[in-house]
Amino acid sequence: MGASPGTEKRPAGGFDGAADDLFERLRGYEGRPAAAAAYGPDPVNTVMIRHWCEALGHPVPPDGSAPATMLQVWTMAGPAGGGTGRAGPYDELLRALDEAGYTSVVATDCEQEYLRPLRPGEEIGFDAVIESVSPRKTTKLGTGYFVTTRMEVRADGEPAGTHRFRILKYRPAHGPGAGRHARDTESEDSKSQDTASPQGKPALGKPHDSRPQAGRPLRPRPVVNRDNAGFWEGVARGELLHQRCDDCGTPRFPWLPGCNACGSPKWTAVASAGHGTVYSYVVMHHPPFPAFDPPYAVALIELDEGVRIVSNLTGVALDGIRIGMPVELEFLRVDDELVLPVFRAAAGGGV
């Protein structure tokens, strides 16, 4: 977050150097509007602020203003659509990609810059521009183009922040369901591989191995940036790290550059003992996605240290998952380059 105005980071990925007439056509959309003179469907309001804070498990800012990371929320339309002010050139660009066969889309990252707090009652206006279209890139998901838009957000007519949003429009490397690996049956042997250190922290040691067979698709890579690099460095060491504010002591996750309770930029990384409970969960059936084999469980885990993390839940029948069920951390090696923290039902916790 917090990229300087006028800077642009080109997404990484293999460039397909062949002549690309489509790219030349797409470049013609750079600098054209993606949204013009648009307004959010609702003014900044205390109800949405409260719901946001409750969902994340954090208190409402003391002055009653909206958390800074809600910047985009006030610009978004509801499920019925409409009211986004999306401009014709952006629709044309997406249609050109669809017609060329780049029909899949995934959001890759965003960058935000905050100029001032947003307060209840303020009307949110915004304009957006198509900032850049990358050359054709070959990624693990498939081949396509990164499209970056830049939105300038106003509150009651005053500049309030900037929101850059990047998507990948791509042609999948594998058709739906192709190359899916077999469901993880997780033998009892995996339990002995994930041992705990003498300090009670799960040790990476020999993480449970779920590497796909040769030729099968890999999982998408996590986006690692300056704000969360320490978290992924901890995972590589076999630690699940969250942040604790040095000034007020509030724990937080995911990683952020400042405390959302008191605003302090000072913090310490703290390793979780790896114990928690299922706060909420969903069983994913659709859509199918390369490298994932539905149905599988995605859970919001509340750790004993007071923070929550979204992760996969393993080692329990899908119909046996329960809210409040105790879980334990383990590390899953999904391929030669990637290890992820996941959770399994604690002994006696599953059904």
PDB file of C-alpha atoms in Angstrom, residues 99-218:
ATOM      1  CA  GLU A  99     -13.369 -12.055 -27.858  1.00  0.00           C
ATOM      2  CA  ALA A 100      -9.684 -12.986 -28.181  1.00  0.00           C
ATOM      3  CA  GLY A 101     -10.188 -15.933 -25.815  1.00  0.00           C
ATOM      4  CA  TYR A 102      -8.882 -14.354 -22.584  1.00  0.00           C
ATOM      5  CA  THR A 103     -12.127 -14.984 -20.743  1.00  0.00           C
ATOM      6  CA  SER A 104     -10.881 -15.836 -17.242  1.00  0.00           C
ATOM      7  CA  VAL A 105     -10.102 -13.144 -14.699  1.00  0.00           C
ATOM      8  CA  VAL A 106      -8.400 -13.018 -11.334  1.00  0.00           C
ATOM      9  CA  ALA A 107      -7.647 -10.011  -9.141  1.00  0.00           C
ATOM     10  CA  THR A 108      -3.914  -9.979  -8.397  1.00  0.00           C
ATOM     11  CA  ASP A 109      -3.249  -7.035  -6.082  1.00  0.00           C
ATOM     12  CA  CYS A 110      -4.146  -3.497  -5.122  1.00  0.00           C
ATOM     13  CA  GLU A 111      -2.278  -0.484  -3.791  1.00  0.00           C
ATOM     14  CA  GLN A 112      -3.906   2.284  -1.763  1.00  0.00           C
ATOM     15  CA  GLU A 113      -2.780   5.735  -0.642  1.00  0.00           C
ATOM     16  CA  TYR A 114      -4.743   7.504   2.084  1.00  0.00           C
ATOM     17  CA  LEU A 115      -4.934  11.302   2.169  1.00  0.00           C
ATOM     18  CA  ARG A 116      -7.437  11.853   4.979  1.00  0.00           C
ATOM     19  CA  PRO A 117     -10.002   9.973   7.100  1.00  0.00           C
ATOM     20  CA  LEU A 118     -13.505   9.323   5.765  1.00  0.00           C
ATOM     21  CA  ARG A 119     -16.235  10.389   8.175  1.00  0.00           C
ATOM     22  CA  PRO A 120     -19.906   9.389   8.481  1.00  0.00           C
ATOM     23  CA  GLY A 121     -22.183  11.440   6.275  1.00  0.00           C
ATOM     24  CA  GLU A 122     -19.630  12.238   3.578  1.00  0.00           C
ATOM     25  CA  GLU A 123     -20.550  11.528  -0.037  1.00  0.00           C
ATOM     26  CA  ILE A 124     -17.926   9.577  -1.941  1.00  0.00           C
ATOM     27  CA  GLY A 125     -17.152  10.439  -5.553  1.00  0.00           C
ATOM     28  CA  PHE A 126     -14.515   8.946  -7.792  1.00  0.00           C
ATOM     29  CA  ASP A 127     -12.966   8.839 -11.230  1.00  0.00           C
ATOM     30  CA  ALA A 128     -10.839   5.995 -12.583  1.00  0.00           C
ATOM     31  CA  VAL A 129      -8.452   5.670 -15.491  1.00  0.00           C
ATOM     32  CA  ILE A 130      -6.975   2.670 -17.320  1.00  0.00           C
ATOM     33  CA  GLU A 131      -3.406   3.198 -16.176  1.00  0.00           C
ATOM     34  CA  SER A 132      -1.636   0.379 -17.990  1.00  0.00           C
ATOM     35  CA  VAL A 133      -1.981  -2.872 -19.904  1.00  0.00           C
ATOM     36  CA  SER A 134       0.983  -5.234 -19.733  1.00  0.00           C
ATOM     37  CA  PRO A 135       2.474  -7.126 -22.657  1.00  0.00           C
ATOM     38  CA  ARG A 136       1.253 -10.694 -22.915  1.00  0.00           C
ATOM     39  CA  LYS A 137       2.519 -12.698 -19.928  1.00  0.00           C
ATOM     40  CA  THR A 138       2.781 -16.413 -19.292  1.00  0.00           C
ATOM     41  CA  THR A 139       1.873 -17.275 -15.681  1.00  0.00           C
ATOM     42  CA  LYS A 140       1.131 -20.440 -13.751  1.00  0.00           C
ATOM     43  CA  LEU A 141      -2.592 -19.801 -14.331  1.00  0.00           C
ATOM     44  CA  GLY A 142      -2.259 -19.281 -18.064  1.00  0.00           C
ATOM     45  CA  THR A 143      -1.334 -16.644 -20.630  1.00  0.00           C
ATOM     46  CA  GLY A 144      -2.904 -13.215 -20.551  1.00  0.00           C
ATOM     47  CA  TYR A 145      -2.665  -9.490 -19.866  1.00  0.00           C
ATOM     48  CA  PHE A 146      -2.463  -7.539 -16.611  1.00  0.00           C
ATOM     49  CA  VAL A 147      -4.808  -4.538 -16.603  1.00  0.00           C
ATOM     50  CA  THR A 148      -4.251  -1.820 -13.986  1.00  0.00           C
ATOM     51  CA  THR A 149      -6.753   0.893 -13.157  1.00  0.00           C
ATOM     52  CA  ARG A 150      -6.168   3.907 -10.909  1.00  0.00           C
ATOM     53  CA  MET A 151      -9.073   5.404  -8.993  1.00  0.00           C
ATOM     54  CA  GLU A 152      -9.010   8.862  -7.407  1.00  0.00           C
ATOM     55  CA  VAL A 153     -11.443   8.978  -4.483  1.00  0.00           C
ATOM     56  CA  ARG A 154     -13.058  12.170  -3.150  1.00  0.00           C
ATOM     57  CA  ALA A 155     -15.019  12.818   0.041  1.00  0.00           C
ATOM     58  CA  ASP A 156     -17.455  15.725  -0.220  1.00  0.00           C
ATOM     59  CA  GLY A 157     -15.373  16.931  -3.159  1.00  0.00           C
ATOM     60  CA  GLU A 158     -11.994  16.764  -1.371  1.00  0.00           C
ATOM     61  CA  PRO A 159      -9.238  14.313  -2.400  1.00  0.00           C
ATOM     62  CA  ALA A 160      -9.340  11.385   0.030  1.00  0.00           C
ATOM     63  CA  GLY A 161      -7.193   8.642  -1.469  1.00  0.00           C
ATOM     64  CA  THR A 162      -5.977   6.657  -4.444  1.00  0.00           C
ATOM     65  CA  HIS A 163      -6.796   3.027  -5.233  1.00  0.00           C
ATOM     66  CA  ARG A 164      -4.854   1.043  -7.833  1.00  0.00           C
ATOM     67  CA  PHE A 165      -6.389  -2.284  -8.797  1.00  0.00           C
ATOM     68  CA  ARG A 166      -4.804  -4.919 -11.025  1.00  0.00           C
ATOM     69  CA  ILE A 167      -6.440  -7.899 -12.672  1.00  0.00           C
ATOM     70  CA  LEU A 168      -5.155 -10.636 -14.956  1.00  0.00           C
ATOM     71  CA  LYS A 169      -7.360 -11.472 -17.932  1.00  0.00           C
ATOM     72  CA  TYR A 170      -6.089 -14.822 -19.114  1.00  0.00           C
ATOM     73  CA  ARG A 171      -6.624 -17.966 -21.132  1.00  0.00           C
ATOM     74  CA  PRO A 172      -6.330 -20.880 -18.654  1.00  0.00           C
ATOM     75  CA  ALA A 173      -3.346 -23.164 -19.043  1.00  0.00           C
ATOM     76  CA  HIS A 174      -5.630 -26.090 -18.245  1.00  0.00           C
ATOM     77  CA  GLY A 175      -9.309 -26.596 -18.948  1.00  0.00           C
ATOM     78  CA  PRO A 176     -11.807 -26.839 -16.089  1.00  0.00           C
ATOM     79  CA  GLY A 177     -10.977 -29.849 -13.980  1.00  0.00           C
ATOM     80  CA  ALA A 178      -7.871 -30.749 -15.989  1.00  0.00           C
ATOM     81  CA  GLY A 179      -4.884 -31.929 -14.041  1.00  0.00           C
ATOM     82  CA  ARG A 180      -6.582 -31.972 -10.689  1.00  0.00           C
ATOM     83  CA  HIS A 181      -4.657 -33.963  -8.157  1.00  0.00           C
ATOM     84  CA  ALA A 182      -6.360 -36.669  -6.154  1.00  0.00           C
ATOM     85  CA  ARG A 183      -8.160 -35.660  -2.959  1.00  0.00           C
ATOM     86  CA  ASP A 184      -5.930 -35.375   0.044  1.00  0.00           C
ATOM     87  CA  THR A 185      -6.578 -38.481   2.071  1.00  0.00           C
ATOM     88  CA  GLU A 186      -3.899 -37.608   4.638  1.00  0.00           C
ATOM     89  CA  SER A 187      -2.685 -40.788   6.233  1.00  0.00           C
ATOM     90  CA  GLU A 188      -1.906 -41.045   9.893  1.00  0.00           C
ATOM     91  CA  ASP A 189       1.774 -40.874   8.904  1.00  0.00           C
ATOM     92  CA  SER A 190       1.400 -37.128   8.238  1.00  0.00           C
ATOM     93  CA  LYS A 191       0.551 -36.511  11.874  1.00  0.00           C
ATOM     94  CA  SER A 192       3.943 -37.749  12.972  1.00  0.00           C
ATOM     95  CA  GLN A 193       5.685 -35.588  10.365  1.00  0.00           C
ATOM     96  CA  ASP A 194       4.313 -32.357  11.829  1.00  0.00           C
ATOM     97  CA  THR A 195       5.921 -32.315  15.228  1.00  0.00           C
ATOM     98  CA  ALA A 196       5.901 -29.538  17.799  1.00  0.00           C
ATOM     99  CA  SER A 197       9.036 -27.842  19.023  1.00  0.00           C
ATOM    100  CA  PRO A 198       9.943 -27.844  22.735  1.00  0.00           C
ATOM    101  CA  GLN A 199       8.575 -24.278  22.914  1.00  0.00           C
ATOM    102  CA  GLY A 200       5.174 -25.495  21.781  1.00  0.00           C
ATOM    103  CA  LYS A 201       5.426 -23.927  18.323  1.00  0.00           C
ATOM    104  CA  PRO A 202       4.738 -26.158  15.316  1.00  0.00           C
ATOM    105  CA  ALA A 203       8.044 -26.937  13.630  1.00  0.00           C
ATOM    106  CA  LEU A 204       8.322 -26.893   9.868  1.00  0.00           C
ATOM    107  CA  GLY A 205      10.617 -29.925   9.926  1.00  0.00           C
ATOM    108  CA  LYS A 206       8.989 -32.260   7.432  1.00  0.00           C
ATOM    109  CA  PRO A 207       5.735 -30.533   6.437  1.00  0.00           C
ATOM    110  CA  HIS A 208       2.963 -32.737   5.174  1.00  0.00           C
ATOM    111  CA  ASP A 209       3.740 -33.286   1.494  1.00  0.00           C
ATOM    112  CA  SER A 210       0.964 -32.689  -1.034  1.00  0.00           C
ATOM    113  CA  ARG A 211       3.071 -31.957  -4.121  1.00  0.00           C
ATOM    114  CA  PRO A 212       1.206 -32.559  -7.410  1.00  0.00           C
ATOM    115  CA  GLN A 213       2.442 -35.135  -9.841  1.00  0.00           C
ATOM    116  CA  ALA A 214       4.551 -33.986 -12.792  1.00  0.00           C
ATOM    117  CA  GLY A 215       2.597 -32.000 -15.356  1.00  0.00           C
ATOM    118  CA  ARG A 216      -0.250 -31.087 -13.034  1.00  0.00           C
ATOM    119  CA  PRO A 217      -1.060 -27.433 -12.298  1.00  0.00           C
ATOM    120  CA  LEU A 218       0.467 -25.613  -9.343  1.00  0.00           C
TER     121      LEU A 218
END
